[in-house]
Coordinates of C-alpha atoms in Angstrom, one line a residue:
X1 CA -94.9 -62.0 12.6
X2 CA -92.3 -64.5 14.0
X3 CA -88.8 -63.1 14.7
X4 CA -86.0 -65.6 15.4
X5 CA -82.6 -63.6 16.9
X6 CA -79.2 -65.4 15.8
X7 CA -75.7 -63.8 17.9
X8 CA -72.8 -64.7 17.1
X9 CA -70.3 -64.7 19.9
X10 CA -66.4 -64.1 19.9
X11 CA -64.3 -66.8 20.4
X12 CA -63.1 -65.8 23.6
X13 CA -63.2 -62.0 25.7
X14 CA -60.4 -60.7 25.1
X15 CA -58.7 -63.3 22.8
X16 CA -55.8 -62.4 20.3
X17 CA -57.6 -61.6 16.6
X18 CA -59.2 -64.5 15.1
X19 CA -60.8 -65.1 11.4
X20 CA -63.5 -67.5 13.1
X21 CA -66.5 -66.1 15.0
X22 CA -69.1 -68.7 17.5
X23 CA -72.2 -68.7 17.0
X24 CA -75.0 -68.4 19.2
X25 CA -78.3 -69.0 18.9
X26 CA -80.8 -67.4 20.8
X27 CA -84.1 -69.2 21.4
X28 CA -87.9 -68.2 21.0
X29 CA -89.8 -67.7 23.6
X30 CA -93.9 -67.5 24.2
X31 CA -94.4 -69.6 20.9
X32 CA -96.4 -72.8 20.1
X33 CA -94.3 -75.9 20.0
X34 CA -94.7 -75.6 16.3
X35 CA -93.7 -72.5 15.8
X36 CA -90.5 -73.3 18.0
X37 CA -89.5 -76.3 16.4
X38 CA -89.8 -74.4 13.2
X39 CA -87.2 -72.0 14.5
X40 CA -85.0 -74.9 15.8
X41 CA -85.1 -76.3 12.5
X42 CA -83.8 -73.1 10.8
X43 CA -81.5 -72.4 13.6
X44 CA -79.6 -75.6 12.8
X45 CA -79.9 -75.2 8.7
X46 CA -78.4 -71.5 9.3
X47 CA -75.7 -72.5 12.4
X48 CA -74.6 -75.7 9.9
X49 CA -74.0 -73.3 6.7
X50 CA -71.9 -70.6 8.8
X51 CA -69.8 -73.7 10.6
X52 CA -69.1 -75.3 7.1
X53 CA -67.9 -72.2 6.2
X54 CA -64.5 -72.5 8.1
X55 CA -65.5 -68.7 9.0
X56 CA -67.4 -69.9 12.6
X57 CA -67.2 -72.1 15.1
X58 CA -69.7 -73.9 18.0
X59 CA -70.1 -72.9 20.9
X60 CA -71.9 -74.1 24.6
X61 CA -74.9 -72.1 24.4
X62 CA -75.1 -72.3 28.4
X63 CA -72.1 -69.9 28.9
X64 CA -74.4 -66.4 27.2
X65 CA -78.4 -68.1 28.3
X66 CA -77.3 -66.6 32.0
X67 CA -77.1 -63.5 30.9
X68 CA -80.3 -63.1 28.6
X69 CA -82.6 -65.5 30.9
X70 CA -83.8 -62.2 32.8
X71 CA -85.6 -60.8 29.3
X72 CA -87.7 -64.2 29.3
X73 CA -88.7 -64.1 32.7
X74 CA -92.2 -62.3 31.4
X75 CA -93.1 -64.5 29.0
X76 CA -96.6 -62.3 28.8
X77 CA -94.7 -60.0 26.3
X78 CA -92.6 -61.6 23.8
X79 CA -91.7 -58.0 22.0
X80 CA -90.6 -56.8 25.3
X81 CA -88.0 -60.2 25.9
X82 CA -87.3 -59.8 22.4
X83 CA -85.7 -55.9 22.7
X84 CA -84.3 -56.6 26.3
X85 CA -82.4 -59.8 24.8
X86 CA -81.0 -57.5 21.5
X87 CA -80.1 -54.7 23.9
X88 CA -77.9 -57.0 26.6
X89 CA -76.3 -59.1 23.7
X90 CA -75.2 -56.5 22.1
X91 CA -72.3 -55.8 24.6
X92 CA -71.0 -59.8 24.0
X93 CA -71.3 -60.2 20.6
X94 CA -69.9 -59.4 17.2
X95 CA -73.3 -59.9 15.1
X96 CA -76.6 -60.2 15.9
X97 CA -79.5 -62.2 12.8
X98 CA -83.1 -61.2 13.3
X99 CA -85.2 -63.8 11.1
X100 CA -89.1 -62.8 10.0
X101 CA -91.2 -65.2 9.1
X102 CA -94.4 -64.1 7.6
X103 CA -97.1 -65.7 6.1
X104 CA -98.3 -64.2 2.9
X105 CA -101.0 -66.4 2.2
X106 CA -101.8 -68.3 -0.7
X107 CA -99.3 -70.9 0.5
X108 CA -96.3 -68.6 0.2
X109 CA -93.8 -67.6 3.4
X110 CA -91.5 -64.9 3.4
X111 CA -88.3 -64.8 5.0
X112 CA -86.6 -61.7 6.0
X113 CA -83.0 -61.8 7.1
X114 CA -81.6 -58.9 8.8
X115 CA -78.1 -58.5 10.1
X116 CA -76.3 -56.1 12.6
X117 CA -73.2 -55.1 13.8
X118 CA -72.9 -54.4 17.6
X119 CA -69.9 -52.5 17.4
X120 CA -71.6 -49.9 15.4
X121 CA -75.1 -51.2 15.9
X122 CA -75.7 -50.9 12.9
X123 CA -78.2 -52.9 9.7
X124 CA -75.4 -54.1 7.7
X125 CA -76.7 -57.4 6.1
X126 CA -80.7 -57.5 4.9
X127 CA -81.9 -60.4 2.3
X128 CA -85.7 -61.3 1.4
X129 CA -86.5 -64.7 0.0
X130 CA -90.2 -66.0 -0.5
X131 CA -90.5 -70.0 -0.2
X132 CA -93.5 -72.0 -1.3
X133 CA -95.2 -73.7 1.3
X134 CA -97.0 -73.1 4.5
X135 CA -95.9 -75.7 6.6
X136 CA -93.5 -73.8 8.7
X137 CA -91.1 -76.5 9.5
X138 CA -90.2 -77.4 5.7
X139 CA -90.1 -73.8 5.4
X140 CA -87.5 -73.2 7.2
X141 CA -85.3 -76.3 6.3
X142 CA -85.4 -74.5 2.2
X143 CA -85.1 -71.1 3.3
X144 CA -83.1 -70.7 6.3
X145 CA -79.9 -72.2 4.9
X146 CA -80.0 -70.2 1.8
X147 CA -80.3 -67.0 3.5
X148 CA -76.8 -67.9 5.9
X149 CA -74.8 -68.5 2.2
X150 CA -75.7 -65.0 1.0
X151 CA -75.0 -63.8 4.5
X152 CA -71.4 -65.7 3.8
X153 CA -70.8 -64.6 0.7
X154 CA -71.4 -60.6 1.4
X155 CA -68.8 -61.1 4.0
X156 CA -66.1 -62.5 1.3
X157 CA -63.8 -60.2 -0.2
X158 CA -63.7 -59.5 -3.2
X159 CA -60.7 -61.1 -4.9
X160 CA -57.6 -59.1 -5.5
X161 CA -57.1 -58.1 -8.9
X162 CA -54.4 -59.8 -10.9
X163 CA -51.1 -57.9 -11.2
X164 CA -49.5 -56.8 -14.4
X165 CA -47.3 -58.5 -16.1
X166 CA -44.1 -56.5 -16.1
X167 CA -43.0 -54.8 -19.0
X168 CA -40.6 -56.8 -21.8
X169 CA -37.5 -54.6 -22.5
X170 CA -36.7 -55.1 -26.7
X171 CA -32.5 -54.5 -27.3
X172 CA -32.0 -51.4 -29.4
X173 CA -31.1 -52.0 -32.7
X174 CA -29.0 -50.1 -34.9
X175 CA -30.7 -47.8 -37.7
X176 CA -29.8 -49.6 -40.8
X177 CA -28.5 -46.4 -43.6
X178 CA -31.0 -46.0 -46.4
X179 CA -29.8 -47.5 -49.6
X180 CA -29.9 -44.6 -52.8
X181 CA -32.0 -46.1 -55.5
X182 CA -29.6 -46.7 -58.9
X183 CA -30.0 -48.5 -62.1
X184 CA -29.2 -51.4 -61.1
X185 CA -32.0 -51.5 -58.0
X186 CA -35.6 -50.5 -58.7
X187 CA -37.6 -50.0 -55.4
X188 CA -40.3 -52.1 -54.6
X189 CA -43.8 -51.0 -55.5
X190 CA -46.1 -49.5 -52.8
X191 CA -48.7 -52.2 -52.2
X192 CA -51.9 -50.8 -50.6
X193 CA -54.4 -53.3 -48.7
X194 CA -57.6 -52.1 -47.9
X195 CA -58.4 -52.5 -44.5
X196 CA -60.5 -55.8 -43.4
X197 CA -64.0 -55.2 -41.8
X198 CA -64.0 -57.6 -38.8
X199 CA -68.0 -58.1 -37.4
X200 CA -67.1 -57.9 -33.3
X201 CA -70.3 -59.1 -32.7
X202 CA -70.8 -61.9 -34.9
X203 CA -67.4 -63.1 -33.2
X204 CA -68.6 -63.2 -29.7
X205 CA -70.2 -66.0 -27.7
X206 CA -73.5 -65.1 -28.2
X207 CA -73.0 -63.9 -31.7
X208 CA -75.9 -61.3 -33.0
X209 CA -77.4 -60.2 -29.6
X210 CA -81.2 -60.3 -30.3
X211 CA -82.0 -60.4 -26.5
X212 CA -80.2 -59.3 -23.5
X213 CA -81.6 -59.6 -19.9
X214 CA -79.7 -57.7 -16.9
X215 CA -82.0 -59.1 -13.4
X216 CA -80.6 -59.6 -10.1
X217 CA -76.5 -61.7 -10.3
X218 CA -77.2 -62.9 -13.8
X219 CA -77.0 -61.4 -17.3
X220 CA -79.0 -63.3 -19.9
X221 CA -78.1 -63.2 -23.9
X222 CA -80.1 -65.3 -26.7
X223 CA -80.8 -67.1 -23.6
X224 CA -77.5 -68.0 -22.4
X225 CA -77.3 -66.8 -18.2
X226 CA -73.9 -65.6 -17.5
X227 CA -73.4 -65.2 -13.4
X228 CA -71.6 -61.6 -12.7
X229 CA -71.4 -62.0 -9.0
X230 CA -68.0 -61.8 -7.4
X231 CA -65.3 -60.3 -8.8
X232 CA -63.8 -62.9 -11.0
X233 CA -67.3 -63.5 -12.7
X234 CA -67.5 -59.7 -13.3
X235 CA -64.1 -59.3 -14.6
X236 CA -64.4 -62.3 -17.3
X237 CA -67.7 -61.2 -18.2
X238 CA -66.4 -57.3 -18.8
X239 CA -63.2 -58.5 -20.6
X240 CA -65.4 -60.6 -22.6
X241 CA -67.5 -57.5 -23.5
X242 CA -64.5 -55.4 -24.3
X243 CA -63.2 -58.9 -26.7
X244 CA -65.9 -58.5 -28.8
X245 CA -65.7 -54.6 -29.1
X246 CA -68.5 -53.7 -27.4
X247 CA -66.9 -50.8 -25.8
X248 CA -70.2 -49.0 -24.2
X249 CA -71.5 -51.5 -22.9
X250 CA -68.7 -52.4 -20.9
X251 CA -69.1 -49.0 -19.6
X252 CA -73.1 -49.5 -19.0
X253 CA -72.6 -52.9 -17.1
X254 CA -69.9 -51.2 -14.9
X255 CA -72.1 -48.2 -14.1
X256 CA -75.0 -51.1 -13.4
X257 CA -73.0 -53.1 -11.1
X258 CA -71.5 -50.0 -8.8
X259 CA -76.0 -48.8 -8.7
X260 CA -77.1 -52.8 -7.8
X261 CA -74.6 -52.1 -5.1
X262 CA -75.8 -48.6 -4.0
X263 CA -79.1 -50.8 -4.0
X264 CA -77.6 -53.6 -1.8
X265 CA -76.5 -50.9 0.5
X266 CA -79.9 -49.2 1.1
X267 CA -81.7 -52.2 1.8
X268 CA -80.9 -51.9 5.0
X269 CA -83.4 -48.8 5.2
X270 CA -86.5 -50.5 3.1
X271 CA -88.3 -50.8 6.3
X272 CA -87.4 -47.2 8.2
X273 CA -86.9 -44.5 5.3
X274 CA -89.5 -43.6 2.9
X275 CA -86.7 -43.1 -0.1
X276 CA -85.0 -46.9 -0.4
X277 CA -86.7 -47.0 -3.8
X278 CA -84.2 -44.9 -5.3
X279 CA -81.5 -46.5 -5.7
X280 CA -83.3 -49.8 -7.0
X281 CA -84.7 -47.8 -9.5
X282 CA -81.3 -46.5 -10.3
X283 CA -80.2 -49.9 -11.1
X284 CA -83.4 -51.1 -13.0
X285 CA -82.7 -47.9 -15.2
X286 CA -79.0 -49.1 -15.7
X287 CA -80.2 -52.6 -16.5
X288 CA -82.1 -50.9 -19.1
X289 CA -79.1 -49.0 -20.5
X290 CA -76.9 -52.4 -20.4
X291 CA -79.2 -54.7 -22.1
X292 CA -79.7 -51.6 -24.9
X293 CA -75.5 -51.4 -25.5
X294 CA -75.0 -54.6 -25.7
X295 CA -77.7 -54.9 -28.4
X296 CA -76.6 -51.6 -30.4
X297 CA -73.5 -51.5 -29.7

């Protein structure tokens, strides 16, 4: 297994607040020269995807090497160097990236982000992506820089909801005095409409659901994918629900979302805690529940 470390480094010690963070990369050690050029390769897809975000920015790696040089000294034992390097950086840095790359054979490479906070040193960011291919190098050009946009996007806010639009005040006006029938003025007859039976569903995007998938950011309906991830997406997508009447399962996708989060959350744990199953089986059972409302509902 090949673990890449990525730091990244405040701005300055004790500099005034900041919204932007350096990065720091730290390099391999004890590898083949294609294994390390691999890693150099994904450094720079992962550095360039945090520095477009306008969240980072670069920084001379030679001011933090000084510092970590003594953990490489024995280059005999690379796990050694590897925990020596996590344990002195922790003190200088706000985050620290551990990237595994493992090869699962049959021309498949998985790629295992991990994320930490030093304050609290604590897991805080974990994402899994499996890329085709076992050259290691084009590996990491296709998987490295995907895994740095989730990374970004977890650490987005979610957007503010919209506030309500005050209240209209009507004037008050004036009860007008009933009118006492007489022979000259006959009151109107009482016209009864029956009511009008609207078909919610039939008026909704998709019309009749027939099909309804609820997997990973997406929810699929007669084969049309609409994204949920982010606030926004999620509140168009639930108002949309609750426009075509389909009051439960407005309910089931918000009990679905809050359990994929639970899930998110514990992901952090798949490697150390025998119970991380839970909640992903919590939200495949609320998948279940969403894609059965929407249809019956």
């Amino acid at each position: 297994m090949l673990v890449l470390v990525f730091m990244l480094v405040p701005a300055a010690a004790m500099a005034q607040p900041s919204f932007s963070e350096s990065v720091f990369i730290v390099p391999p050690t004890g590898q083949p020269d294609t294994v390390i050029r691999a890693y150099e390769l994904c450094a720079d897809e992962f550095r360039g995807v945090l520095l477009d975000s306008g969240d980072f920015v670069a920084r001379n790696e030679s001011e933090i090497e000084s510092t970590v040089s003594q953990c490489t000294e024995d280059l005999s034992n690379p796990g050694y160097a590897q925990e020596c390097m996590l344990n002195v950086s922790r003190a200088q840095v706000d985050w620290i990236f551990m990237l595994d790359l493992e090869d699962l054979g049959d021309g498949d490479v998985l790629l295992n982000g991990r994320g930490f906070q030093s304050a609290t040193n604590a897991e805080v960011w974990s994402q899994r992506e499996i890329v085709g291919g076992s050259d290691l190098r084009r590996v990491a050009l296709e998987g490295c820089g995907p895994l740095a946009a989730d990374f970004v996007a977890s650490r987005a806010p979610d957007q503010p909801d919209e506030p309500d639009e005050p209240d209209v005040l009507e004037p008050d006006v004036p009860d007008v005095p009933d009118v006492p029938d007489t022979p000259d003025r006959v009151p109107d007859p009482v016209t009864v409409t029956p009511p009008v039976t609207v078909d919610t569903q039939s008026s909704c995007p998709w019309g009749d659901a027939q099909m309804v998938i609820a997997s990973g950011n997406h929810v699929i309906i007669n084969g049309q994918s609409y994204n949920v991830r982010g606030s926004s997406n999620r509140a168009q997508f639930e108002s949309m629900l609750a426009s075509c009447g389909l009051g439960v399962a407005t309910v089931a996708f918000e009990q679905w979302r809050r359990r994929r989060r639970a899930r998110n959350g514990m992901m952090a744990f798949i490697l150390g805690l025998p119970y991380a199953w839970i909640p992903a089986i919590m939200a495949g059972g609320s998948s279940s529940t969403l894609e059965y409302a929407i249809m019956q509902d």
